[in-house]
mmCIF file of C-alpha atoms in Angstrom:
data_model
loop_
_atom_site.group_PDB
_atom_site.id
_atom_site.type_symbol
_atom_site.label_atom_id
_atom_site.label_comp_id
_atom_site.label_asym_id
_atom_site.label_seq_id
_atom_site.Cartn_x
_atom_site.Cartn_y
_atom_site.Cartn_z
ATOM 1 C CA MET A 1 37.111 -10.365 23.523
ATOM 2 C CA LYS A 2 33.680 -11.886 23.297
ATOM 3 C CA THR A 3 33.170 -14.787 20.892
ATOM 4 C CA HIS A 4 30.681 -14.693 18.123
ATOM 5 C CA GLN A 5 28.549 -17.177 20.026
ATOM 6 C CA GLU A 6 28.433 -14.989 23.065
ATOM 7 C CA ARG A 7 27.431 -11.915 21.122
ATOM 8 C CA MET A 8 24.685 -13.797 19.356
ATOM 9 C CA ALA A 9 23.368 -15.205 22.627
ATOM 10 C CA ARG A 10 23.180 -11.722 24.059
ATOM 11 C CA LYS A 11 21.416 -10.414 20.983
ATOM 12 C CA LYS A 12 18.867 -13.437 21.027
ATOM 13 C CA ALA A 13 17.982 -12.520 24.627
ATOM 14 C CA VAL A 14 17.221 -8.927 23.643
ATOM 15 C CA VAL A 15 15.201 -9.952 20.674
ATOM 16 C CA ASP A 16 13.345 -12.711 22.695
ATOM 17 C CA GLU A 17 12.370 -10.123 25.361
ATOM 18 C CA LYS A 18 10.837 -7.811 22.685
ATOM 19 C CA ILE A 19 9.011 -10.824 21.195
ATOM 20 C CA ALA A 20 7.618 -11.651 24.567
ATOM 21 C CA LYS A 21 6.262 -8.104 25.063
ATOM 22 C CA ALA A 22 4.430 -7.975 21.697
ATOM 23 C CA THR A 23 1.257 -9.665 22.740
ATOM 24 C CA GLU A 24 -1.492 -7.635 20.984
ATOM 25 C CA GLU A 25 -3.243 -9.229 18.010
ATOM 26 C CA ARG A 26 -4.929 -7.014 15.479
ATOM 27 C CA GLY A 27 -4.687 -5.791 11.932
ATOM 28 C CA VAL A 28 -2.110 -3.029 11.098
ATOM 29 C CA LEU A 29 -2.188 0.064 8.948
ATOM 30 C CA ILE A 30 1.008 0.254 6.952
ATOM 31 C CA LEU A 31 1.980 3.390 4.933
ATOM 32 C CA LEU A 32 4.550 2.976 2.156
ATOM 33 C CA LYS A 33 5.733 6.546 0.968
ATOM 34 C CA GLY A 34 8.685 8.281 -0.545
ATOM 35 C CA ASN A 35 10.137 9.114 -4.014
ATOM 36 C CA GLY A 36 11.890 5.891 -4.427
ATOM 37 C CA LYS A 37 10.764 2.927 -6.680
ATOM 38 C CA GLY A 38 9.202 0.005 -4.934
ATOM 39 C CA LYS A 39 6.136 1.110 -2.986
ATOM 40 C CA SER A 40 3.577 -0.700 -4.875
ATOM 41 C CA SER A 41 5.939 -3.681 -5.435
ATOM 42 C CA SER A 42 6.322 -3.945 -1.620
ATOM 43 C CA ALA A 43 2.610 -3.763 -1.015
ATOM 44 C CA PHE A 44 2.012 -6.564 -3.672
ATOM 45 C CA GLY A 45 4.791 -8.681 -2.157
ATOM 46 C CA THR A 46 3.157 -8.492 1.331
ATOM 47 C CA MET A 47 -0.156 -9.288 -0.398
ATOM 48 C CA ALA A 48 1.480 -12.535 -1.967
ATOM 49 C CA ARG A 49 2.689 -13.325 1.480
ATOM 50 C CA MET A 50 -0.846 -12.950 2.919
ATOM 51 C CA VAL A 51 -2.314 -15.209 0.129
ATOM 52 C CA GLY A 52 0.335 -17.753 0.787
ATOM 53 C CA HIS A 53 -1.030 -18.033 4.334
ATOM 54 C CA GLY A 54 -4.636 -18.534 2.950
ATOM 55 C CA LYS A 55 -5.832 -15.057 3.595
ATOM 56 C CA LYS A 56 -8.214 -13.114 1.470
ATOM 57 C CA VAL A 57 -7.102 -9.783 0.001
ATOM 58 C CA ALA A 58 -8.460 -6.908 -2.139
ATOM 59 C CA VAL A 59 -6.559 -4.238 -4.140
ATOM 60 C CA ILE A 60 -7.795 -0.945 -5.212
ATOM 61 C CA GLN A 61 -5.610 0.921 -7.657
ATOM 62 C CA PHE A 62 -6.559 4.642 -7.432
ATOM 63 C CA ILE A 63 -4.552 5.983 -10.359
ATOM 64 C CA LYS A 64 -3.207 3.281 -12.433
ATOM 65 C CA GLY A 65 -5.515 2.753 -15.415
ATOM 66 C CA ARG A 66 -3.671 -0.116 -17.234
ATOM 67 C CA LYS A 67 -4.510 -3.731 -16.990
ATOM 68 C CA GLU A 68 -1.311 -4.957 -18.619
ATOM 69 C CA THR A 69 0.859 -4.596 -15.457
ATOM 70 C CA GLY A 70 2.732 -7.739 -14.557
ATOM 71 C CA GLU A 71 1.193 -7.825 -11.037
ATOM 72 C CA PHE A 72 -2.379 -7.587 -12.437
ATOM 73 C CA LYS A 73 -1.700 -10.344 -15.004
ATOM 74 C CA LEU A 74 -0.324 -12.589 -12.302
ATOM 75 C CA PHE A 75 -2.911 -12.097 -9.634
ATOM 76 C CA ARG A 76 -6.213 -11.183 -11.580
ATOM 77 C CA ASP A 77 -7.653 -14.761 -11.502
ATOM 78 C CA HIS A 78 -6.547 -15.781 -8.063
ATOM 79 C CA PRO A 79 -9.457 -16.915 -6.046
ATOM 80 C CA GLN A 80 -8.191 -15.130 -2.843
ATOM 81 C CA ILE A 81 -7.626 -11.729 -4.555
ATOM 82 C CA ASP A 82 -10.202 -9.222 -5.705
ATOM 83 C CA TRP A 83 -8.396 -6.566 -7.995
ATOM 84 C CA HIS A 84 -10.077 -3.304 -8.845
ATOM 85 C CA ILE A 85 -8.458 -0.848 -11.311
ATOM 86 C CA MET A 86 -10.291 2.340 -10.604
ATOM 87 C CA GLY A 87 -8.137 5.040 -11.945
ATOM 88 C CA HIS A 88 -7.864 6.402 -15.466
ATOM 89 C CA GLY A 89 -4.105 7.121 -15.288
ATOM 90 C CA PHE A 90 -2.066 9.836 -13.923
ATOM 91 C CA THR A 91 -3.463 13.415 -13.874
ATOM 92 C CA TRP A 92 -1.093 14.652 -16.530
ATOM 93 C CA GLU A 93 -2.415 11.905 -18.837
ATOM 94 C CA THR A 94 -6.138 12.398 -18.315
ATOM 95 C CA GLN A 95 -5.914 16.149 -18.166
ATOM 96 C CA ASP A 96 -9.676 16.070 -16.881
ATOM 97 C CA LYS A 97 -9.792 16.981 -13.110
ATOM 98 C CA GLU A 98 -13.576 16.173 -12.979
ATOM 99 C CA LYS A 99 -13.112 12.759 -14.473
ATOM 100 C CA ASP A 100 -10.223 12.224 -11.983
ATOM 101 C CA ILE A 101 -12.369 13.335 -8.989
ATOM 102 C CA ALA A 102 -15.411 11.155 -10.134
ATOM 103 C CA ALA A 103 -12.926 8.122 -10.388
ATOM 104 C CA ALA A 104 -11.492 8.850 -6.994
ATOM 105 C CA LYS A 105 -14.935 9.067 -5.335
ATOM 106 C CA GLN A 106 -16.007 5.802 -6.966
ATOM 107 C CA ALA A 107 -12.787 4.031 -5.954
ATOM 108 C CA TRP A 108 -13.428 5.413 -2.302
ATOM 109 C CA ALA A 109 -16.963 4.205 -2.317
ATOM 110 C CA LEU A 110 -15.682 0.671 -2.923
ATOM 111 C CA ALA A 111 -12.914 1.015 -0.408
ATOM 112 C CA GLU A 112 -15.394 2.092 2.278
ATOM 113 C CA GLU A 113 -17.392 -1.018 1.760
ATOM 114 C CA LEU A 114 -14.324 -3.271 1.901
ATOM 115 C CA LEU A 115 -13.280 -1.521 5.153
ATOM 116 C CA GLN A 116 -16.529 -2.843 6.661
ATOM 117 C CA ASP A 117 -16.095 -6.362 5.434
ATOM 118 C CA ASP A 118 -14.389 -8.643 7.866
ATOM 119 C CA SER A 119 -13.934 -11.303 5.225
ATOM 120 C CA TYR A 120 -10.954 -9.482 3.947
ATOM 121 C CA ASP A 121 -7.749 -9.956 5.826
ATOM 122 C CA MET A 122 -5.811 -7.216 3.833
ATOM 123 C CA LEU A 123 -6.609 -4.311 1.620
ATOM 124 C CA VAL A 124 -4.090 -2.600 -0.585
ATOM 125 C CA PHE A 125 -4.949 1.015 -1.472
ATOM 126 C CA ASP A 126 -2.403 1.554 -4.198
ATOM 127 C CA GLU A 127 -1.497 5.241 -4.814
ATOM 128 C CA MET A 128 -4.272 6.485 -2.528
ATOM 129 C CA SER A 129 -2.254 9.272 -1.069
ATOM 130 C CA TYR A 130 -2.528 11.232 -4.358
ATOM 131 C CA MET A 131 -6.105 11.474 -3.716
ATOM 132 C CA PHE A 132 -5.438 13.755 -0.767
ATOM 133 C CA LYS A 133 -2.610 15.668 -2.495
ATOM 134 C CA TYR A 134 -4.715 16.670 -5.329
ATOM 135 C CA LYS A 135 -7.861 17.150 -3.064
ATOM 136 C CA TYR A 136 -9.909 14.654 -4.944
ATOM 137 C CA LEU A 137 -10.960 13.066 -1.727
ATOM 138 C CA GLU A 138 -11.678 14.400 1.852
ATOM 139 C CA LEU A 139 -9.284 12.935 4.404
ATOM 140 C CA GLU A 140 -11.475 12.855 7.488
ATOM 141 C CA PRO A 141 -13.898 10.272 6.280
ATOM 142 C CA VAL A 142 -11.071 8.017 5.239
ATOM 143 C CA VAL A 143 -9.336 8.214 8.689
ATOM 144 C CA GLU A 144 -12.506 7.465 10.327
ATOM 145 C CA ALA A 145 -13.197 4.370 8.273
ATOM 146 C CA LEU A 146 -9.693 3.108 8.815
ATOM 147 C CA GLN A 147 -10.126 3.521 12.453
ATOM 148 C CA LYS A 148 -13.454 1.600 12.465
ATOM 149 C CA ARG A 149 -12.401 -1.286 10.212
ATOM 150 C CA PRO A 150 -12.615 -4.870 11.464
ATOM 151 C CA LYS A 151 -10.084 -5.556 14.151
ATOM 152 C CA MET A 152 -7.999 -8.158 12.321
ATOM 153 C CA GLN A 153 -8.169 -6.422 8.937
ATOM 154 C CA SER A 154 -4.659 -4.930 7.778
ATOM 155 C CA VAL A 155 -4.436 -2.143 5.286
ATOM 156 C CA MET A 156 -1.574 -0.937 3.111
ATOM 157 C CA ILE A 157 -1.587 2.548 1.430
ATOM 158 C CA THR A 158 0.991 3.522 -1.002
ATOM 159 C CA GLY A 159 2.033 6.968 -2.444
ATOM 160 C CA ARG A 160 4.848 9.401 -2.395
ATOM 161 C CA VAL A 161 3.661 11.761 0.238
ATOM 162 C CA MET A 162 1.291 10.776 3.167
ATOM 163 C CA PRO A 163 -0.989 13.269 5.072
ATOM 164 C CA GLU A 164 0.022 13.767 8.612
ATOM 165 C CA GLU A 165 -3.434 12.590 9.855
ATOM 166 C CA LEU A 166 -2.712 9.186 8.141
ATOM 167 C CA GLU A 167 0.798 8.901 9.649
ATOM 168 C CA GLU A 168 -0.612 9.666 13.156
ATOM 169 C CA ILE A 169 -2.956 6.535 12.991
ATOM 170 C CA ALA A 170 -0.382 4.245 11.097
ATOM 171 C CA ASP A 171 1.249 1.220 12.832
ATOM 172 C CA THR A 172 4.080 1.011 10.426
ATOM 173 C CA ILE A 173 5.486 3.701 8.025
ATOM 174 C CA SER A 174 8.202 2.855 5.477
ATOM 175 C CA SER A 175 9.961 5.560 3.504
ATOM 176 C CA ILE A 176 11.572 4.532 0.168
ATOM 177 C CA ARG A 177 14.320 6.883 -0.918
ATOM 178 C CA ASP A 178 15.245 7.751 -4.450
ATOM 179 C CA GLU A 179 18.974 7.688 -4.826
ATOM 180 C CA ARG A 180 19.095 7.011 -8.557
ATOM 181 C CA HIS A 181 16.576 5.926 -11.196
ATOM 182 C CA ALA A 182 17.185 4.409 -14.618
ATOM 183 C CA PHE A 183 14.495 6.706 -16.181
ATOM 184 C CA ARG A 184 16.630 9.718 -15.424
ATOM 185 C CA LEU A 185 19.630 7.982 -16.995
ATOM 186 C CA GLY A 186 17.554 7.733 -20.206
ATOM 187 C CA VAL A 187 16.398 4.089 -19.853
ATOM 188 C CA LYS A 188 12.967 3.432 -21.097
ATOM 189 C CA ALA A 189 10.396 1.995 -18.747
ATOM 190 C CA GLN A 190 10.113 -1.715 -19.298
ATOM 191 C CA GLU A 191 7.780 -4.664 -18.719
ATOM 192 C CA GLY A 192 8.591 -6.452 -15.451
ATOM 193 C CA ILE A 193 10.452 -3.520 -13.938
ATOM 194 C CA GLU A 194 8.201 -0.516 -13.960
ATOM 195 C CA PHE A 195 4.917 -2.254 -14.905
#
């Protein structure tokens, strides 16, 4: 029977070999999708990690129209973060498709500029995937801009469902499953948990 030390030494050799093979340096495209809670939270956690390393970040929120979220309150005045709330809320709240499309196009115009600015180390496009689901934005120009962005710039896109074209060019895709949610148990959305 192998000892713990022998098993860990073997595991370390495997991990070290993988690390040695990963030599490319460039930004990555990360998609956070799925019906589970925590996609935006994960993106903002990664953003905090970037800022902790002295990196410059921008956030564009494509749907959320509220400024009282905990993450906005925490990060809004941070000198390394530019935060843009571009949406007017969820479509069932606005009930105005033309207004939603106009907001999506305005958010995309800003996103397109940021995707050409190499002073940003990471961009977070929060809930952008809904823009494609509801056909508020064309997908092709977005894919093209993502592929032409500065080499070291990373991008995170959140939303429940991702278009196949985005998944094809992504470096990392994480799916967050919904096994249970307090809301369905009758628990009211609360500060610090949902917003």
